[in-house]
mmCIF file of C-alpha atoms in Angstrom:
data_model
loop_
_atom_site.group_PDB
_atom_site.id
_atom_site.type_symbol
_atom_site.label_atom_id
_atom_site.label_comp_id
_atom_site.label_asym_id
_atom_site.label_seq_id
_atom_site.Cartn_x
_atom_site.Cartn_y
_atom_site.Cartn_z
ATOM 1 C CA MET A 1 -54.795 -2.065 29.357
ATOM 2 C CA VAL A 2 -51.663 -0.720 31.016
ATOM 3 C CA GLY A 3 -48.774 0.182 28.702
ATOM 4 C CA ASN A 4 -48.547 -0.163 24.936
ATOM 5 C CA GLY A 5 -49.678 -3.246 23.046
ATOM 6 C CA THR A 6 -52.660 -4.994 21.509
ATOM 7 C CA VAL A 7 -55.055 -7.780 22.495
ATOM 8 C CA THR A 8 -56.644 -10.045 19.904
ATOM 9 C CA GLY A 9 -59.380 -12.670 20.166
ATOM 10 C CA PHE A 10 -63.146 -12.767 19.786
ATOM 11 C CA GLY A 11 -64.615 -10.053 22.010
ATOM 12 C CA ALA A 12 -61.239 -8.520 22.883
ATOM 13 C CA VAL A 13 -62.426 -5.001 22.110
ATOM 14 C CA ASN A 14 -63.433 -2.312 24.602
ATOM 15 C CA GLY A 15 -67.198 -2.098 24.723
ATOM 16 C CA ALA A 16 -67.780 -5.485 23.081
ATOM 17 C CA GLN A 17 -70.793 -7.459 24.275
ATOM 18 C CA LEU A 18 -69.620 -10.694 25.918
ATOM 19 C CA GLU A 19 -71.826 -13.583 26.945
ATOM 20 C CA VAL A 20 -71.769 -14.814 30.541
ATOM 21 C CA GLY A 21 -70.980 -18.509 30.728
ATOM 22 C CA ARG A 22 -69.099 -18.532 27.454
ATOM 23 C CA GLY A 23 -65.370 -19.269 27.107
ATOM 24 C CA TYR A 24 -63.002 -16.723 25.586
ATOM 25 C CA THR A 25 -59.345 -16.649 24.570
ATOM 26 C CA PHE A 26 -57.338 -13.441 24.320
ATOM 27 C CA VAL A 27 -53.776 -13.024 23.070
ATOM 28 C CA ALA A 28 -51.633 -10.077 24.171
ATOM 29 C CA LYS A 29 -48.921 -8.639 21.931
ATOM 30 C CA PRO A 30 -46.627 -5.863 23.190
ATOM 31 C CA ALA A 31 -45.777 -2.884 21.028
ATOM 32 C CA LEU A 32 -42.248 -2.216 19.815
ATOM 33 C CA ASN A 33 -39.882 -1.691 22.769
ATOM 34 C CA TRP A 34 -42.486 -3.013 25.213
ATOM 35 C CA LEU A 35 -42.851 -6.393 26.968
ATOM 36 C CA PHE A 36 -45.867 -8.386 28.028
ATOM 37 C CA ALA A 37 -46.046 -8.253 31.857
ATOM 38 C CA GLY A 38 -49.123 -10.379 32.669
ATOM 39 C CA TRP A 39 -52.872 -10.313 33.172
ATOM 40 C CA THR A 40 -54.483 -9.043 36.354
ATOM 41 C CA GLY A 41 -57.975 -8.614 37.749
ATOM 42 C CA THR A 42 -60.490 -11.428 38.109
ATOM 43 C CA VAL A 43 -58.072 -13.791 36.338
ATOM 44 C CA HIS A 44 -54.283 -13.743 36.799
ATOM 45 C CA GLU A 45 -52.035 -15.232 34.147
ATOM 46 C CA ILE A 46 -48.356 -14.897 33.168
ATOM 47 C CA SER A 47 -48.788 -16.257 29.640
ATOM 48 C CA PRO A 48 -49.621 -13.865 26.775
ATOM 49 C CA THR A 49 -52.509 -16.208 25.890
ATOM 50 C CA ILE A 50 -55.348 -16.336 28.401
ATOM 51 C CA SER A 51 -58.423 -18.568 28.288
ATOM 52 C CA PHE A 52 -61.302 -18.084 30.729
ATOM 53 C CA LEU A 53 -64.990 -18.678 31.275
ATOM 54 C CA LEU A 54 -66.816 -15.354 31.523
ATOM 55 C CA GLU A 55 -68.638 -14.835 34.794
ATOM 56 C CA SER A 56 -70.643 -11.900 36.043
ATOM 57 C CA ASN A 57 -68.481 -8.861 36.960
ATOM 58 C CA THR A 58 -65.363 -10.339 35.332
ATOM 59 C CA ALA A 59 -62.677 -7.677 34.910
ATOM 60 C CA ILE A 60 -59.333 -8.415 33.247
ATOM 61 C CA THR A 61 -56.485 -5.993 32.582
ATOM 62 C CA VAL A 62 -53.470 -6.714 30.414
ATOM 63 C CA LEU A 63 -50.139 -5.277 31.548
ATOM 64 C CA PHE A 64 -47.311 -4.140 29.275
ATOM 65 C CA ALA A 65 -43.992 -2.792 30.538
ATOM 66 C CA SER A 66 -41.297 -0.732 28.866
ATOM 67 C CA ASN A 67 -38.407 -2.990 27.767
ATOM 68 C CA GLN A 68 -35.268 -2.120 29.763
ATOM 69 C CA PHE A 69 -33.275 -5.216 28.831
ATOM 70 C CA PRO A 70 -31.310 -3.617 25.958
ATOM 71 C CA HIS A 71 -29.379 -1.777 28.702
ATOM 72 C CA ALA A 72 -28.625 -5.064 30.503
ATOM 73 C CA LYS A 73 -27.999 -7.540 27.698
ATOM 74 C CA GLY A 74 -24.650 -9.314 27.537
ATOM 75 C CA THR A 75 -22.783 -12.122 29.250
ATOM 76 C CA TYR A 76 -22.494 -12.224 33.040
ATOM 77 C CA TYR A 77 -19.787 -14.076 34.964
ATOM 78 C CA GLY A 78 -20.085 -14.887 38.649
ATOM 79 C CA LEU A 79 -20.031 -17.212 41.643
ATOM 80 C CA PHE A 80 -22.423 -18.637 44.178
ATOM 81 C CA LEU A 81 -21.161 -19.573 47.642
ATOM 82 C CA ASP A 82 -21.854 -19.131 51.319
ATOM 83 C CA PRO A 83 -19.874 -15.955 52.149
ATOM 84 C CA ALA A 84 -19.608 -16.965 55.816
ATOM 85 C CA LEU A 85 -18.127 -20.425 55.195
ATOM 86 C CA ALA A 86 -17.904 -21.768 51.654
ATOM 87 C CA ASP A 87 -18.447 -25.479 51.049
ATOM 88 C CA GLN A 88 -17.778 -27.533 47.936
ATOM 89 C CA GLN A 89 -21.324 -28.885 47.729
ATOM 90 C CA SER A 90 -22.877 -25.410 47.757
ATOM 91 C CA SER A 91 -20.497 -23.345 45.638
ATOM 92 C CA GLY A 92 -19.757 -22.973 41.969
ATOM 93 C CA GLY A 93 -19.451 -20.734 38.949
ATOM 94 C CA LEU A 94 -22.149 -19.185 36.767
ATOM 95 C CA LYS A 95 -22.086 -17.857 33.210
ATOM 96 C CA LEU A 96 -25.315 -16.310 31.911
ATOM 97 C CA THR A 97 -26.004 -14.702 28.537
ATOM 98 C CA LEU A 98 -28.939 -12.274 28.544
ATOM 99 C CA SER A 99 -30.799 -11.138 25.423
ATOM 100 C CA ASP A 100 -32.318 -7.705 24.780
ATOM 101 C CA ARG A 101 -35.785 -9.170 25.478
ATOM 102 C CA GLY A 102 -34.963 -10.727 28.865
ATOM 103 C CA SER A 103 -34.510 -14.344 27.807
ATOM 104 C CA TYR A 104 -31.257 -16.057 28.783
ATOM 105 C CA SER A 105 -29.155 -19.187 28.542
ATOM 106 C CA ALA A 106 -26.899 -20.130 31.438
ATOM 107 C CA GLN A 107 -24.466 -22.747 32.646
ATOM 108 C CA MET A 108 -23.585 -23.588 36.211
ATOM 109 C CA GLN A 109 -20.346 -25.320 37.210
ATOM 110 C CA MET A 110 -20.282 -27.281 40.460
ATOM 111 C CA ASN A 111 -18.881 -30.556 41.780
ATOM 112 C CA GLY A 112 -17.116 -31.324 38.523
ATOM 113 C CA ARG A 113 -20.237 -31.015 36.358
ATOM 114 C CA THR A 114 -21.784 -28.368 34.130
ATOM 115 C CA HIS A 115 -25.559 -27.839 34.329
ATOM 116 C CA ARG A 116 -27.224 -25.858 31.554
ATOM 117 C CA PHE A 117 -30.598 -24.114 31.794
ATOM 118 C CA THR A 118 -32.632 -21.407 30.067
ATOM 119 C CA GLY A 119 -35.359 -19.005 31.076
ATOM 120 C CA SER A 120 -36.630 -15.451 30.908
ATOM 121 C CA PHE A 121 -36.533 -12.576 33.380
ATOM 122 C CA SER A 122 -39.748 -10.749 34.151
ATOM 123 C CA PRO A 123 -39.954 -7.153 32.879
ATOM 124 C CA ASP A 124 -39.022 -5.881 36.348
ATOM 125 C CA GLY A 125 -35.759 -7.895 36.303
ATOM 126 C CA GLY A 126 -36.723 -10.811 38.537
ATOM 127 C CA GLU A 127 -36.464 -14.523 37.781
ATOM 128 C CA THR A 128 -37.041 -17.866 39.518
ATOM 129 C CA ASN A 129 -35.968 -21.115 37.885
ATOM 130 C CA PHE A 130 -35.042 -24.705 38.605
ATOM 131 C CA VAL A 131 -31.694 -26.194 37.620
ATOM 132 C CA GLU A 132 -31.920 -29.877 36.802
ATOM 133 C CA ARG A 133 -29.036 -32.040 37.988
ATOM 134 C CA VAL A 134 -29.034 -35.564 36.617
ATOM 135 C CA GLY A 135 -28.655 -38.161 39.344
ATOM 136 C CA THR A 136 -29.399 -35.815 42.242
ATOM 137 C CA ASN A 137 -31.878 -33.177 43.357
ATOM 138 C CA ASP A 138 -32.672 -30.060 41.352
ATOM 139 C CA LEU A 139 -31.694 -26.615 42.577
ATOM 140 C CA LEU A 140 -33.789 -23.495 42.973
ATOM 141 C CA ILE A 141 -32.233 -20.286 41.679
ATOM 142 C CA ARG A 142 -33.640 -16.806 42.247
ATOM 143 C CA MET A 143 -32.051 -13.871 40.398
ATOM 144 C CA ALA A 144 -32.615 -10.156 40.028
ATOM 145 C CA ILE A 145 -31.173 -7.359 37.904
ATOM 146 C CA ASP A 146 -31.725 -3.696 38.775
ATOM 147 C CA LEU A 147 -32.612 -2.626 35.248
ATOM 148 C CA LEU A 148 -32.783 1.083 36.045
ATOM 149 C CA ASN A 149 -29.842 1.764 38.375
ATOM 150 C CA GLU A 150 -27.323 -1.058 37.912
ATOM 151 C CA PRO A 151 -28.213 -3.086 34.789
ATOM 152 C CA GLY A 152 -24.854 -4.908 34.580
ATOM 153 C CA HIS A 153 -25.080 -6.439 38.062
ATOM 154 C CA LEU A 154 -26.974 -9.639 38.920
ATOM 155 C CA VAL A 155 -27.628 -10.936 42.441
ATOM 156 C CA GLY A 156 -29.602 -13.826 43.861
ATOM 157 C CA ILE A 157 -29.514 -17.110 45.726
ATOM 158 C CA VAL A 158 -29.008 -20.770 44.855
ATOM 159 C CA THR A 159 -30.532 -23.329 47.215
ATOM 160 C CA ASN A 160 -31.855 -26.853 47.652
ATOM 161 C CA TYR A 161 -34.361 -25.755 50.336
ATOM 162 C CA PHE A 162 -37.361 -26.702 48.218
ATOM 163 C CA VAL A 163 -36.738 -30.463 48.559
ATOM 164 C CA ASN A 164 -38.871 -32.500 50.962
ATOM 165 C CA SER A 165 -38.603 -32.022 54.710
ATOM 166 C CA THR A 166 -36.660 -35.267 55.205
ATOM 167 C CA GLU A 167 -33.649 -33.771 53.418
ATOM 168 C CA THR A 168 -30.812 -33.160 55.891
ATOM 169 C CA ASN A 169 -28.194 -31.548 53.671
ATOM 170 C CA LEU A 170 -29.949 -28.212 53.171
ATOM 171 C CA TRP A 171 -27.942 -25.206 52.027
ATOM 172 C CA ARG A 172 -28.280 -21.721 50.593
ATOM 173 C CA ALA A 173 -25.589 -19.788 48.710
ATOM 174 C CA ASP A 174 -25.401 -16.136 47.679
ATOM 175 C CA LEU A 175 -25.126 -15.492 43.958
ATOM 176 C CA GLU A 176 -23.427 -12.561 42.270
ATOM 177 C CA ALA A 177 -22.541 -12.110 38.606
ATOM 178 C CA ASN A 178 -21.375 -9.124 36.598
ATOM 179 C CA ARG A 179 -21.264 -8.054 32.974
ATOM 180 C CA PRO A 180 -17.832 -6.754 31.908
ATOM 181 C CA LEU A 181 -17.554 -3.361 30.286
ATOM 182 C CA PRO A 182 -17.320 -3.119 26.499
ATOM 183 C CA ARG A 183 -13.708 -2.462 25.532
ATOM 184 C CA ASN A 184 -11.955 -1.145 22.441
ATOM 185 C CA ALA A 185 -8.611 0.347 21.468
ATOM 186 C CA GLN A 186 -9.667 3.718 22.878
ATOM 187 C CA ASN A 187 -10.953 2.187 26.126
ATOM 188 C CA PRO A 188 -8.667 -0.711 27.136
ATOM 189 C CA SER A 189 -8.770 -2.348 30.542
ATOM 190 C CA ALA A 190 -6.796 -0.457 33.194
ATOM 191 C CA LEU A 191 -5.876 -3.858 34.678
ATOM 192 C CA ALA A 192 -4.339 -5.203 31.470
ATOM 193 C CA GLY A 193 -0.972 -6.845 32.018
ATOM 194 C CA LYS A 194 0.814 -9.830 33.526
ATOM 195 C CA TYR A 195 0.658 -10.894 37.164
ATOM 196 C CA THR A 196 2.106 -13.506 39.475
ATOM 197 C CA LEU A 197 0.200 -14.945 42.406
ATOM 198 C CA VAL A 198 0.768 -17.003 45.517
ATOM 199 C CA ILE A 199 -1.725 -19.147 47.447
ATOM 200 C CA PRO A 200 -0.290 -19.410 50.991
ATOM 201 C CA THR A 201 -0.582 -22.567 53.053
ATOM 202 C CA ASP A 202 -3.426 -22.794 55.559
ATOM 203 C CA SER A 203 -1.556 -22.616 58.860
ATOM 204 C CA GLY A 204 -4.687 -23.749 60.693
ATOM 205 C CA SER A 205 -5.029 -27.001 58.751
ATOM 206 C CA SER A 206 -3.079 -30.040 59.946
ATOM 207 C CA GLU A 207 -4.365 -32.134 57.039
ATOM 208 C CA GLY A 208 -3.605 -29.920 54.049
ATOM 209 C CA PRO A 209 -0.381 -29.216 52.142
ATOM 210 C CA GLY A 210 2.377 -27.320 53.910
ATOM 211 C CA GLY A 211 3.567 -25.490 50.804
ATOM 212 C CA ASP A 212 2.326 -22.459 48.893
ATOM 213 C CA GLY A 213 0.553 -22.748 45.573
ATOM 214 C CA PHE A 214 1.504 -20.288 42.838
ATOM 215 C CA GLY A 215 0.794 -19.237 39.285
ATOM 216 C CA THR A 216 0.735 -16.635 36.573
ATOM 217 C CA MET A 217 -2.274 -14.643 35.452
ATOM 218 C CA SER A 218 -2.850 -12.149 32.683
ATOM 219 C CA VAL A 219 -5.592 -9.610 32.014
ATOM 220 C CA SER A 220 -6.203 -8.668 28.394
ATOM 221 C CA THR A 221 -7.204 -5.220 27.161
ATOM 222 C CA GLN A 222 -10.725 -6.717 26.926
ATOM 223 C CA ASP A 223 -10.759 -7.615 30.676
ATOM 224 C CA ARG A 224 -10.298 -11.338 30.006
ATOM 225 C CA ILE A 225 -8.438 -13.226 32.721
ATOM 226 C CA SER A 226 -6.238 -16.227 31.913
ATOM 227 C CA LEU A 227 -4.921 -18.193 34.893
ATOM 228 C CA ALA A 228 -2.338 -20.982 34.937
ATOM 229 C CA GLY A 229 -1.084 -22.253 38.271
ATOM 230 C CA THR A 230 -0.142 -25.163 40.481
ATOM 231 C CA LEU A 231 -1.542 -25.897 43.927
ATOM 232 C CA ALA A 232 0.731 -27.110 46.708
ATOM 233 C CA ASP A 233 -0.060 -30.816 46.170
ATOM 234 C CA GLY A 234 0.969 -30.566 42.514
ATOM 235 C CA THR A 235 -2.579 -30.077 41.151
ATOM 236 C CA LYS A 236 -2.733 -27.875 38.051
ATOM 237 C CA VAL A 237 -5.319 -25.089 37.927
ATOM 238 C CA SER A 238 -6.439 -22.984 34.983
ATOM 239 C CA GLN A 239 -9.310 -20.642 34.236
ATOM 240 C CA SER A 240 -10.490 -18.235 31.588
ATOM 241 C CA THR A 241 -13.100 -15.658 32.642
ATOM 242 C CA LEU A 242 -13.679 -11.893 32.757
ATOM 243 C CA VAL A 243 -13.199 -9.342 35.510
ATOM 244 C CA SER A 244 -16.111 -7.112 36.514
ATOM 245 C CA PRO A 245 -16.127 -3.300 36.127
ATOM 246 C CA ALA A 246 -15.554 -3.081 39.894
ATOM 247 C CA GLY A 247 -12.438 -5.264 39.642
ATOM 248 C CA ARG A 248 -13.937 -8.510 40.975
ATOM 249 C CA TRP A 249 -12.583 -11.809 39.639
ATOM 250 C CA PRO A 250 -14.937 -14.813 40.030
ATOM 251 C CA LEU A 251 -12.338 -17.542 40.584
ATOM 252 C CA TYR A 252 -13.795 -21.038 40.463
ATOM 253 C CA VAL A 253 -11.873 -24.131 39.344
ATOM 254 C CA PRO A 254 -13.293 -27.668 39.660
ATOM 255 C CA LEU A 255 -10.570 -30.091 40.790
ATOM 256 C CA HIS A 256 -9.727 -33.737 41.379
ATOM 257 C CA ARG A 257 -12.253 -35.086 38.853
ATOM 258 C CA GLY A 258 -15.189 -33.614 40.691
ATOM 259 C CA LYS A 259 -13.861 -34.449 44.145
ATOM 260 C CA GLY A 260 -12.590 -30.970 44.854
ATOM 261 C CA ALA A 261 -12.720 -27.306 43.935
ATOM 262 C CA PHE A 262 -11.005 -23.970 44.448
ATOM 263 C CA VAL A 263 -13.219 -20.898 44.877
ATOM 264 C CA SER A 264 -12.628 -17.229 45.702
ATOM 265 C CA TRP A 265 -13.917 -13.746 44.986
ATOM 266 C CA VAL A 266 -10.659 -11.954 44.171
ATOM 267 C CA GLU A 267 -10.592 -8.165 44.431
ATOM 268 C CA PHE A 268 -8.231 -5.953 42.430
ATOM 269 C CA ASP A 269 -6.777 -2.935 44.249
ATOM 270 C CA THR A 270 -3.573 -1.622 42.717
ATOM 271 C CA ASN A 271 -3.191 0.965 45.488
ATOM 272 C CA VAL A 272 -2.243 -1.627 48.112
ATOM 273 C CA VAL A 273 1.469 -1.443 48.956
ATOM 274 C CA GLU A 274 2.260 -5.185 48.873
ATOM 275 C CA SER A 275 -0.239 -6.555 46.333
ATOM 276 C CA ASP A 276 -2.444 -5.739 43.358
ATOM 277 C CA PHE A 277 -5.215 -8.231 44.123
ATOM 278 C CA GLY A 278 -6.285 -10.594 46.853
ATOM 279 C CA GLY A 279 -9.159 -12.539 48.321
ATOM 280 C CA ASN A 280 -10.172 -15.191 50.791
ATOM 281 C CA ALA A 281 -10.231 -18.619 49.186
ATOM 282 C CA SER A 282 -11.373 -22.159 49.899
ATOM 283 C CA TRP A 283 -9.668 -25.277 48.532
ATOM 284 C CA PHE A 284 -11.611 -28.521 48.869
ATOM 285 C CA LYS A 285 -10.173 -31.993 48.332
ATOM 286 C CA GLN A 286 -12.255 -35.046 49.147
ATOM 287 C CA THR A 287 -10.928 -38.481 50.098
ATOM 288 C CA GLN A 288 -9.536 -40.142 46.962
ATOM 289 C CA SER A 289 -6.733 -42.238 45.559
ATOM 290 C CA ALA A 290 -3.734 -39.904 45.345
ATOM 291 C CA GLN A 291 -0.028 -39.900 46.165
ATOM 292 C CA PHE A 292 -0.312 -36.701 48.161
ATOM 293 C CA TYR A 293 -3.025 -36.153 50.785
ATOM 294 C CA PRO A 294 -5.404 -38.986 49.816
ATOM 295 C CA GLY A 295 -7.425 -38.346 52.976
ATOM 296 C CA GLY A 296 -8.497 -34.956 51.649
ATOM 297 C CA PHE A 297 -8.807 -31.596 53.398
ATOM 298 C CA THR A 298 -10.521 -28.215 53.442
ATOM 299 C CA ASN A 299 -8.084 -25.292 53.314
ATOM 300 C CA ARG A 300 -9.128 -21.737 54.127
ATOM 301 C CA THR A 301 -6.462 -19.576 52.553
ATOM 302 C CA GLN A 302 -5.943 -16.493 50.397
ATOM 303 C CA VAL A 303 -4.990 -15.512 46.881
ATOM 304 C CA VAL A 304 -2.342 -12.773 46.761
ATOM 305 C CA GLY A 305 -1.064 -11.325 43.504
ATOM 306 C CA SER A 306 1.232 -8.663 42.130
ATOM 307 C CA ARG A 307 1.671 -7.155 38.685
ATOM 308 C CA PHE A 308 4.761 -8.553 36.967
ATOM 309 C CA VAL A 309 6.885 -6.480 34.608
ATOM 310 C CA ALA A 310 9.763 -8.281 32.973
ATOM 311 C CA PRO A 311 12.904 -6.250 33.691
ATOM 312 C CA THR A 312 15.022 -4.901 30.861
ATOM 313 C CA THR A 313 17.871 -4.295 33.285
ATOM 314 C CA GLY A 314 18.433 -5.166 36.917
ATOM 315 C CA ASN A 315 17.131 -8.053 38.986
ATOM 316 C CA VAL A 316 13.725 -9.687 38.626
ATOM 317 C CA ILE A 317 12.916 -8.564 42.170
ATOM 318 C CA ASP A 318 14.505 -5.883 44.276
ATOM 319 C CA LEU A 319 16.694 -8.350 46.107
ATOM 320 C CA ALA A 320 20.452 -8.815 45.943
ATOM 321 C CA GLU A 321 21.301 -10.788 49.071
ATOM 322 C CA GLY A 322 18.625 -13.363 49.799
ATOM 323 C CA LEU A 323 17.551 -16.223 52.003
ATOM 324 C CA ALA A 324 15.863 -19.392 50.733
ATOM 325 C CA SER A 325 14.026 -21.123 53.586
ATOM 326 C CA PHE A 326 12.670 -24.673 53.485
ATOM 327 C CA THR A 327 10.129 -25.970 56.005
ATOM 328 C CA GLY A 328 7.929 -29.053 56.479
ATOM 329 C CA GLY A 329 7.528 -31.735 53.861
ATOM 330 C CA ASN A 330 9.198 -34.627 55.767
ATOM 331 C CA LEU A 331 12.504 -32.779 55.996
ATOM 332 C CA PRO A 332 14.892 -34.035 58.680
ATOM 333 C CA ALA A 333 14.899 -30.415 59.922
ATOM 334 C CA ASP A 334 13.965 -26.979 58.591
ATOM 335 C CA PHE A 335 16.885 -25.040 57.089
ATOM 336 C CA SER A 336 17.835 -21.955 55.078
ATOM 337 C CA ASN A 337 20.406 -21.106 52.423
ATOM 338 C CA ASN A 338 22.016 -17.709 51.845
ATOM 339 C CA PHE A 339 22.302 -16.657 48.216
ATOM 340 C CA THR A 340 23.198 -13.754 45.955
ATOM 341 C CA LEU A 341 20.803 -13.016 43.083
ATOM 342 C CA ASN A 342 22.445 -12.512 39.688
ATOM 343 C CA LEU A 343 21.125 -10.211 36.979
ATOM 344 C CA ASN A 344 20.227 -13.170 34.734
ATOM 345 C CA GLY A 345 17.900 -14.632 37.390
ATOM 346 C CA SER A 346 20.288 -17.325 38.620
ATOM 347 C CA ILE A 347 21.816 -17.322 42.090
ATOM 348 C CA GLU A 348 25.164 -17.805 43.751
ATOM 349 C CA ASN A 349 24.759 -20.191 46.682
ATOM 350 C CA ASN A 350 26.547 -18.918 49.786
ATOM 351 C CA SER A 351 25.825 -21.920 52.025
ATOM 352 C CA ASP A 352 27.629 -25.262 52.337
ATOM 353 C CA ASN A 353 24.754 -27.483 51.175
ATOM 354 C CA ARG A 354 23.913 -27.495 47.489
ATOM 355 C CA LEU A 355 21.271 -25.042 46.144
ATOM 356 C CA ALA A 356 20.360 -24.331 42.531
ATOM 357 C CA LEU A 357 17.756 -21.656 41.757
ATOM 358 C CA THR A 358 16.698 -19.688 38.693
ATOM 359 C CA ILE A 359 13.987 -17.024 38.458
ATOM 360 C CA ASN A 360 12.458 -16.732 34.988
ATOM 361 C CA ARG A 361 12.808 -13.071 33.982
ATOM 362 C CA THR A 362 9.867 -13.334 31.573
ATOM 363 C CA SER A 363 7.248 -14.990 33.794
ATOM 364 C CA GLY A 364 8.362 -14.436 37.398
ATOM 365 C CA LEU A 365 8.269 -18.155 38.156
ATOM 366 C CA PHE A 366 11.234 -19.870 39.781
ATOM 367 C CA THR A 367 12.531 -23.433 39.825
ATOM 368 C CA GLY A 368 15.405 -25.109 41.578
ATOM 369 C CA SER A 369 16.647 -27.968 43.705
ATOM 370 C CA VAL A 370 18.252 -28.198 47.125
ATOM 371 C CA THR A 371 20.148 -30.806 49.142
ATOM 372 C CA PRO A 372 19.252 -30.639 52.859
ATOM 373 C CA PRO A 373 22.303 -30.153 55.124
ATOM 374 C CA GLY A 374 24.013 -33.440 55.906
ATOM 375 C CA GLU A 375 22.006 -35.379 53.279
ATOM 376 C CA THR A 376 22.810 -36.752 49.848
ATOM 377 C CA PHE A 377 19.386 -36.592 48.221
ATOM 378 C CA SER A 378 18.150 -33.592 46.244
ATOM 379 C CA ILE A 379 14.665 -32.053 46.375
ATOM 380 C CA PRO A 380 13.190 -30.078 43.429
ATOM 381 C CA PHE A 381 11.043 -27.038 44.198
ATOM 382 C CA LYS A 382 9.179 -24.291 42.350
ATOM 383 C CA GLY A 383 7.167 -21.151 42.964
ATOM 384 C CA ALA A 384 6.579 -17.521 41.991
ATOM 385 C CA VAL A 385 7.915 -14.137 43.048
ATOM 386 C CA LEU A 386 5.774 -11.127 43.907
ATOM 387 C CA GLN A 387 7.547 -7.999 42.686
ATOM 388 C CA LYS A 388 5.657 -5.697 45.058
ATOM 389 C CA GLN A 389 6.936 -7.714 48.010
ATOM 390 C CA ALA A 390 10.436 -8.328 46.597
ATOM 391 C CA ALA A 391 9.912 -11.922 47.714
ATOM 392 C CA GLY A 392 8.483 -15.213 46.553
ATOM 393 C CA SER A 393 7.255 -18.587 47.712
ATOM 394 C CA GLY A 394 6.256 -22.022 46.491
ATOM 395 C CA PHE A 395 6.451 -25.663 47.425
ATOM 396 C CA PHE A 396 8.356 -28.925 47.165
ATOM 397 C CA LEU A 397 7.014 -32.473 47.293
ATOM 398 C CA ASN A 398 8.894 -34.929 49.447
ATOM 399 C CA SER A 399 7.700 -38.483 50.059
ATOM 400 C CA SER A 400 3.962 -38.033 50.751
ATOM 401 C CA LEU A 401 3.961 -34.417 51.981
ATOM 402 C CA SER A 402 4.318 -30.911 50.627
ATOM 403 C CA GLY A 403 6.783 -28.445 52.119
ATOM 404 C CA ARG A 404 7.227 -24.699 51.755
ATOM 405 C CA VAL A 405 9.997 -22.670 50.158
ATOM 406 C CA VAL A 406 10.256 -18.908 50.769
ATOM 407 C CA LEU A 407 12.573 -16.433 49.048
ATOM 408 C CA GLU A 408 13.133 -13.174 50.930
ATOM 409 C CA GLY A 409 15.733 -10.576 51.704
ATOM 410 C CA ARG A 410 18.478 -11.277 54.198
ATOM 411 C CA ASP A 411 18.761 -8.815 57.071
#
């Protein structure tokens, strides 16, 4: 016996006389604060109950391990994706709740579906499991927790490699999930507050929207993130999750009724001059029936965000004389309007063509409408400002395309 525990069953006593050729069954039970870790020797078994036929020179040792899971228990939030080039079919979100004995329940979000599974980590923090997906192949997931040095951090892989050799769509994704820190009134999150964010257009994509997505995000004193935004084709996005102790936000939103997704590891760094968080992102939209971009696209873009503090006095952003620029989106030609920003968030238009614009002093979002020079029709637009950049951007939808609006200072 290695470790602390007991073994019961006929003959399961040191020095007992056992009969060769006879079958025996032993049951291992760990002591308090210990876990069963397996049987080794002539017979190997991972179940606490072992049945065997005694042969000459049979030697069996039961293994017990100290239980380290109380240090690691909690709920983990994370992502799996290919860090080199994310793809919709091989990326998703993971939420896993770990008990103080190593058992867990988990749910995986991918391709518009949620797959639930359960299991138990081995005493050394390792785990291999299969995730059943109705209507398609199962997935293999391997996970590990460093129970001694970093018990709140989970890493692993998700893959469909185990399917038969005729499978052509093989992939492997890296998995990471983290357990948020416990918070209370004496230890609130340092990231707590309101933020605005912008998702810039992918300048390298000729198929995707030409505007910038935007949104608002808040972090509670308990490290809970609440996102509400709009992508540049008009698609709404929302998420509720938790940020890791290292300031990593696992951003995954299924889109377009399973025919799309938005995924990014977003990193908080409040010491950056022009932002408070950012990360490389992938936006997938498959071919579908839609007014805007029915042919679909894959956009490689970023998420850029800035803390937002509603002003008690002064302008929403440090900008008095500004320029509103409009590009793309089936416009007859790109153009810009000069404006003066008022203290209430509205603007005075200093150009000949009509422009109406208001920045919400509470949220940092802006809305407005503009008439292109020489035209009679009006185009609505919307977006968000980033206070650290004293600028903002968003999009407008015109006919079947999305265009970009940028608010910035006038030289």
